[in-house]
CSV table of C-alpha atoms in Angstrom, one decimal:
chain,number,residue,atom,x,y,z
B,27,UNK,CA,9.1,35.8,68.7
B,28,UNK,CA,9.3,37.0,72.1
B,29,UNK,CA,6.5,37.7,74.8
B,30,UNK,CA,7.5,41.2,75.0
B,31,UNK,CA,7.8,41.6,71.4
B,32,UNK,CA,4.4,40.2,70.7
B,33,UNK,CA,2.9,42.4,73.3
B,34,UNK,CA,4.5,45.8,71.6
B,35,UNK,CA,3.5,44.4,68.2
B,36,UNK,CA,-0.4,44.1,69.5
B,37,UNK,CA,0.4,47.6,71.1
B,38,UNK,CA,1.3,48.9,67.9
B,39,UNK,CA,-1.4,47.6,66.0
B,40,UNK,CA,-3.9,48.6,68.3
B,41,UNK,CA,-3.0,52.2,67.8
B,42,UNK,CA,-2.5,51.8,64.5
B,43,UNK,CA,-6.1,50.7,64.1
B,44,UNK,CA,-7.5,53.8,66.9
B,45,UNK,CA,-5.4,56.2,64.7
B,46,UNK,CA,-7.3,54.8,61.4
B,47,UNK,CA,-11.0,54.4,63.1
B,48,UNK,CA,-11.3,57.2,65.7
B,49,UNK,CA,-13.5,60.7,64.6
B,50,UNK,CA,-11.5,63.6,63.6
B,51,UNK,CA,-10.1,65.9,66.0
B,52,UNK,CA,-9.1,68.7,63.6
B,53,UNK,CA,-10.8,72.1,64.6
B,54,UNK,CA,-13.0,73.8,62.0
B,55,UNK,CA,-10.9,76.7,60.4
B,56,UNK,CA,-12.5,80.3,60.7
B,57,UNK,CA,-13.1,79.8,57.3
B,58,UNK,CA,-15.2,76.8,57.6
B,59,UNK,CA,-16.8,78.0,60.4
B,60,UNK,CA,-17.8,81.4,58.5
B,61,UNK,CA,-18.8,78.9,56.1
B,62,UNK,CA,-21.2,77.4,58.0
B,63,UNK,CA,-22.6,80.8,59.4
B,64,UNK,CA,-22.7,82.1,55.9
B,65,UNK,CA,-26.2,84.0,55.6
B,66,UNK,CA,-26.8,83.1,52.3
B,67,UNK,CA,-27.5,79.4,52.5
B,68,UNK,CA,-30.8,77.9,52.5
B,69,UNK,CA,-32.4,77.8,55.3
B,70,UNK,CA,-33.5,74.3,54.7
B,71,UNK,CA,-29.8,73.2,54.8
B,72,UNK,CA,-29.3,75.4,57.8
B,73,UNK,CA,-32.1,72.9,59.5
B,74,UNK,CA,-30.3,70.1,58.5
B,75,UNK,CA,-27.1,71.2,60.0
B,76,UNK,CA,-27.5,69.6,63.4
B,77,UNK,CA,-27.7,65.9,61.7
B,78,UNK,CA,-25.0,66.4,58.9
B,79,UNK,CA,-22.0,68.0,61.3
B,80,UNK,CA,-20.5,70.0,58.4
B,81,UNK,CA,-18.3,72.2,60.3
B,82,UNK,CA,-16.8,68.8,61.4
B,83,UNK,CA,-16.9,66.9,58.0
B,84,UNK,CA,-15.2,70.0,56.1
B,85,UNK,CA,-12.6,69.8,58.7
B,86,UNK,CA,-12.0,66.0,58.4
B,87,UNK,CA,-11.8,66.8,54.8
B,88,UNK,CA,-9.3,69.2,55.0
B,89,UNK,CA,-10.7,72.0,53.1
B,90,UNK,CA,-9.0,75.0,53.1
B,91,UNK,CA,-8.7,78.9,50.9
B,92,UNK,CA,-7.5,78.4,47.6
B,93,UNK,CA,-8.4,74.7,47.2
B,94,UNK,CA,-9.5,73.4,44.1
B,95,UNK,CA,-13.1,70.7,45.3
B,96,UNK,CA,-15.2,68.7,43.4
B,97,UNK,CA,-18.8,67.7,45.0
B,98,UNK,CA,-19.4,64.5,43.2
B,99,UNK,CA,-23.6,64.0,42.3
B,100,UNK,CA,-24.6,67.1,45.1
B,101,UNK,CA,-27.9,66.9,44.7
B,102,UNK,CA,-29.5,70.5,45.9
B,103,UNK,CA,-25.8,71.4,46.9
B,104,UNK,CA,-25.6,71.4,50.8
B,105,UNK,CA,-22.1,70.5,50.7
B,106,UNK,CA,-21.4,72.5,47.4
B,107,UNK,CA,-22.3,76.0,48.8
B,108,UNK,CA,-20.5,75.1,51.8
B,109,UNK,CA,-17.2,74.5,50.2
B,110,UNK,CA,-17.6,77.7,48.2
B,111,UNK,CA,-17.1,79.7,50.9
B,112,UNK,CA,-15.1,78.0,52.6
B,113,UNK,CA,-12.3,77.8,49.4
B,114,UNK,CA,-13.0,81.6,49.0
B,115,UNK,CA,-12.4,83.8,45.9
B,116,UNK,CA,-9.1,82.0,45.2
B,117,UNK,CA,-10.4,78.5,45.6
B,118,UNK,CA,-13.4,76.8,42.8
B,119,UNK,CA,-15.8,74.4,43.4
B,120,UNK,CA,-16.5,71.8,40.6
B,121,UNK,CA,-20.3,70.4,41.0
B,122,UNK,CA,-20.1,67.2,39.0
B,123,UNK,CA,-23.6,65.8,37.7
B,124,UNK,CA,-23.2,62.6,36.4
B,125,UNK,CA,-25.1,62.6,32.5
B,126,UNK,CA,-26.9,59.7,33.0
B,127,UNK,CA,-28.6,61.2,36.3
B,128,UNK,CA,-29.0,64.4,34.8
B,129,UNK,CA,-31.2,62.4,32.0
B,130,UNK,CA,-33.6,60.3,34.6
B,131,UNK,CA,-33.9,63.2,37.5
B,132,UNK,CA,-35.4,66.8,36.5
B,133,UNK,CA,-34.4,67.4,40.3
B,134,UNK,CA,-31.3,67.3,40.3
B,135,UNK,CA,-30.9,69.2,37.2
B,136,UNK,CA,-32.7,71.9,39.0
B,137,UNK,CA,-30.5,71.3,41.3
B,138,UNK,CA,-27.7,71.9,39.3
B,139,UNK,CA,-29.4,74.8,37.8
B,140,UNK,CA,-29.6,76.6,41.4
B,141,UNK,CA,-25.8,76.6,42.1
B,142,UNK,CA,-25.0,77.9,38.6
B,143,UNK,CA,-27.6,80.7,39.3
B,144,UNK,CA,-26.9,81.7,42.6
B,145,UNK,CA,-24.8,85.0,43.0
B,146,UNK,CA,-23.7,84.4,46.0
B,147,UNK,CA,-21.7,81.8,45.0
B,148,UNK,CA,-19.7,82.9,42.3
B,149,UNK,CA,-16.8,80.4,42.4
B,150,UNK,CA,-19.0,76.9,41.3
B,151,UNK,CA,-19.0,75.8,38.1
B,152,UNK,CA,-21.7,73.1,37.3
B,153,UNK,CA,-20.5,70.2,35.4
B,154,UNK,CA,-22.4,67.2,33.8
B,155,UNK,CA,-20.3,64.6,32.6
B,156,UNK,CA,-20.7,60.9,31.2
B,157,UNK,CA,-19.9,58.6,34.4
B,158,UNK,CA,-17.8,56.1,32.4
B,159,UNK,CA,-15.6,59.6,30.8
B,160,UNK,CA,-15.4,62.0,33.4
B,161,UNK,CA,-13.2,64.6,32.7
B,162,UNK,CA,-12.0,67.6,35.1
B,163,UNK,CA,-11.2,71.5,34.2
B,164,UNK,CA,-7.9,70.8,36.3
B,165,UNK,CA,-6.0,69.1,39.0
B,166,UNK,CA,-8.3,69.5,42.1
B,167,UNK,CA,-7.4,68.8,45.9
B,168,UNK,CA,-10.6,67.2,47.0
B,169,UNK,CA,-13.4,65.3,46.0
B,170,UNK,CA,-16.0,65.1,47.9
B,171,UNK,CA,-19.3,62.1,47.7
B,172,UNK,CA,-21.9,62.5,50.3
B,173,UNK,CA,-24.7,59.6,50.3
B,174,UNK,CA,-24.4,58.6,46.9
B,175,UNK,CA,-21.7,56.7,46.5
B,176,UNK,CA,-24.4,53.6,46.5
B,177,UNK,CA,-26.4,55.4,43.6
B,178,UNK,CA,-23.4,54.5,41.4
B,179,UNK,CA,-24.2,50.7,41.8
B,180,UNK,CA,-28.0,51.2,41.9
B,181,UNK,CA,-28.0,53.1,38.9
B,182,UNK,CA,-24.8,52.2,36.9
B,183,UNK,CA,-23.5,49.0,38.0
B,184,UNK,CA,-19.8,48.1,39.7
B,185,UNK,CA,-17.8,48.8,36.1
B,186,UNK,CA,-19.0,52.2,36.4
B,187,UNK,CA,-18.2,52.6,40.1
B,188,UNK,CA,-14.5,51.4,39.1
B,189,UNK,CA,-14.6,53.9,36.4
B,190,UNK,CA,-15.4,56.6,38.4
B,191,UNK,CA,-13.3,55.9,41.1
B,192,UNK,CA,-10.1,55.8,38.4
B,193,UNK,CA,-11.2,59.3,36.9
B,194,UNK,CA,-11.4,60.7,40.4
B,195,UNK,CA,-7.8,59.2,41.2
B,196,UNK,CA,-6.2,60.6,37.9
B,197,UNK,CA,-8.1,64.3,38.7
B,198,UNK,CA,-6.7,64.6,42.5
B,199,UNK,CA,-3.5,65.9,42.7
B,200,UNK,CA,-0.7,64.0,44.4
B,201,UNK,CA,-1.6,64.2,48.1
B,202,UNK,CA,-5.2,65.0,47.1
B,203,UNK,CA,-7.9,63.3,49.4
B,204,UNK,CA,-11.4,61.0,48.2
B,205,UNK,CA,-13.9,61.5,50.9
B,206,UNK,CA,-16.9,58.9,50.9
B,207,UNK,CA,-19.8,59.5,52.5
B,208,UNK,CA,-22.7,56.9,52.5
B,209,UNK,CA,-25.3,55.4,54.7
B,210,UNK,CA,-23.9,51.8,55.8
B,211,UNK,CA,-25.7,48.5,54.7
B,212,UNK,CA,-25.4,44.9,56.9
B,213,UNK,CA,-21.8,43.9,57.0
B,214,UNK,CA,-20.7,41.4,54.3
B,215,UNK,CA,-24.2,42.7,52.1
B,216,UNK,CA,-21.9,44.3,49.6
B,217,UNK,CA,-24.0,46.0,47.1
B,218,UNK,CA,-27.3,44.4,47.6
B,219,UNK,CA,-29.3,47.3,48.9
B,220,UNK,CA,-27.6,50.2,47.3
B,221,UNK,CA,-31.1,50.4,44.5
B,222,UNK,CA,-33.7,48.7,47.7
B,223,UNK,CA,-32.4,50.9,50.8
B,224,UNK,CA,-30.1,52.8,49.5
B,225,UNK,CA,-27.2,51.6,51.8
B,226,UNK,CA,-24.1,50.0,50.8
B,227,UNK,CA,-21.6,47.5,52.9
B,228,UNK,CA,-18.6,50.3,53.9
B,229,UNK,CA,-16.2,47.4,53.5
B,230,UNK,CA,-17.1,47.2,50.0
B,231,UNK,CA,-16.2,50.9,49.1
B,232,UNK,CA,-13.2,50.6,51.0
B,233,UNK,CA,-11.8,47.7,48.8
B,234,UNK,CA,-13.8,49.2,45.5
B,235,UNK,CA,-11.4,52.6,46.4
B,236,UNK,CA,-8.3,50.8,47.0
B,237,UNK,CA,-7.9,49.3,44.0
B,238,UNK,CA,-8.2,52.5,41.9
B,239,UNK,CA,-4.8,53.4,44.1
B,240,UNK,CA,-6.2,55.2,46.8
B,241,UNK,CA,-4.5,54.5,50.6
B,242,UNK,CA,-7.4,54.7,53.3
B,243,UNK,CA,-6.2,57.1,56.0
B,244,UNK,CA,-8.8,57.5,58.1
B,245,UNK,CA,-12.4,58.0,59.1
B,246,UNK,CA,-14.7,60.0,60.9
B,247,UNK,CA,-17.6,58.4,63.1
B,248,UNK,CA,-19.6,61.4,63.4
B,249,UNK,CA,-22.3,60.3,61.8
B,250,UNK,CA,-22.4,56.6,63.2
B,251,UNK,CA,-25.6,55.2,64.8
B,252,UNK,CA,-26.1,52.9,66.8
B,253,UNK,CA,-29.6,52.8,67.2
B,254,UNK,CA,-29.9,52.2,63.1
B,255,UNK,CA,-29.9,48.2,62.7
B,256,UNK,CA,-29.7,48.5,58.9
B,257,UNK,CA,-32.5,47.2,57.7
B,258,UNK,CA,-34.6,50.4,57.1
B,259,UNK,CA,-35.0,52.1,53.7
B,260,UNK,CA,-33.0,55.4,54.3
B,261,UNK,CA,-36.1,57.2,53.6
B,262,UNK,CA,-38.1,55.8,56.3
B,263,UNK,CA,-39.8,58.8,58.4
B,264,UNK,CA,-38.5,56.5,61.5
B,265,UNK,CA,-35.0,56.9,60.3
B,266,UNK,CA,-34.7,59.6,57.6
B,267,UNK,CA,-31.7,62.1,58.2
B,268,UNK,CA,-30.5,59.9,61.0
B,269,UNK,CA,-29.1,57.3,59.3
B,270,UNK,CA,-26.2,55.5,60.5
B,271,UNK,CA,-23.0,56.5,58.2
B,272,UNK,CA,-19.4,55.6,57.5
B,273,UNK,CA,-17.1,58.7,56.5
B,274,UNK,CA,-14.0,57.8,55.2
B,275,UNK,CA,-10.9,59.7,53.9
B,276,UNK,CA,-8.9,58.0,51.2
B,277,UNK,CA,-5.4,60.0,49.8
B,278,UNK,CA,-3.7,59.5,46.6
B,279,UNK,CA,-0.1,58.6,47.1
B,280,UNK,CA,2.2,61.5,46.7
């Protein structure tokens, strides 16, 4: 090989590699952004907007009207009420409890509770499926994970995190995007501290996804940290909500 063609071949993979790693440039839609503004959320997730960019992660996402979006384990449903909105009337918003959560965590069962109560929200229907048999109304465009990706492990071991990962890759539609949101463990850890500090190795999830079928297209660094060394508990007062996280977007194949 050539000088000159080595040097375009390093040229090439160096953008290849700043196409795949840099944050996403995308501008909210008005609808995310009225999503955002929406009156009706919490105000405690209003406080939290500042640390958790969603205007920016809905974008990265793709979210758009009509869309059909699973929020995989949403806890008190930041993300959930967000995507309702932003879907709109025609769009549906699948918030997926995982049974064997719902049967240790009374919290997120109230959780669950809230979104299938609240009026203002009338396009989320709560779900609460067994983690090794998920099963999905329909074909949906996204599914979304947000800092739980390492409760899988913690709580259900790696057979169940390749089980779940398969169920989401059979419920996406083709084109459909995975997005995997998690607080990032010690490179090369793998799982070790997804049930001590509740961080996971990013290079695990990516191989963990992959092999369900899944093509990593890019991620967002929004949310990265440099200040967080990866040794804290995520719920350390020092660090909580500041956490340094990996946000990638995986797409099934057309």
């Amino acid at each position: 090989m050539s000088r000159v063609s080595v040097i375009v071949l390093a040229l090439g993979l160096a953008a290849s590699s700043l196409a795949l790693t840099a944050s996403a440039a995308t501008a909210p839609s008005p609808a995310i952004t009225a999503a955002v503004a929406d009156s009706n959320r919490p105000q405690a997730d209003k406080d939290r907007d500042a640390d958790r960019k969603p205007a920016e992660m809905l974008a990265f996402a793709g979210v758009k009207a009509g869309d059909k979006v699973v929020d995989f384990m949403p806890g008190a449903g930041y993300f959930t009420r967000l995507f309702a909105k932003a879907v709109g009337p025609k769009g549906r918003v699948y918030s997926l409890l995982p049974n064997e959560i719902a049967t240790r965590s009374q919290k997120a069962v109230d959780g669950q509770k809230a979104l299938a109560g609240d009026k203002a929200y009338g396009n989320i229907v709560p779900l609460v499926e067994p983690v090794n048999a998920l099963t999905f109304p329909e074909k949906v465009d996204v599914v979304w994970t947000s800092q739980n990706y390492h409760d899988v492990h913690a709580f259900m071991g790696a057979e169940a995190a390749a089980a779940v990962n398969k169920a989401i890759f059979n419920a996406l539609k083709p084109g459909g995007v995975y997005i995997v949101l998690d607080h990032v463990a010690e490179a090369g850890s793998g799982v070790r501290d997804t049930n001590t500090l509740h961080r996971i190795d990013p290079e695990t999830v990516k191989k963990e996804v992959e092999a369900a079928g899944f093509v990593l297209e890019g991620q967002d660094d929004a949310l990265h940290n440099t200040a967080d060394n990866h040794t804290l508990k995520v719920f350390d007062p020092a660090l909580r909500g500041h956490t340094d996280q990996f946000v990638f977007k995986f797409r099934k194949p057309k």
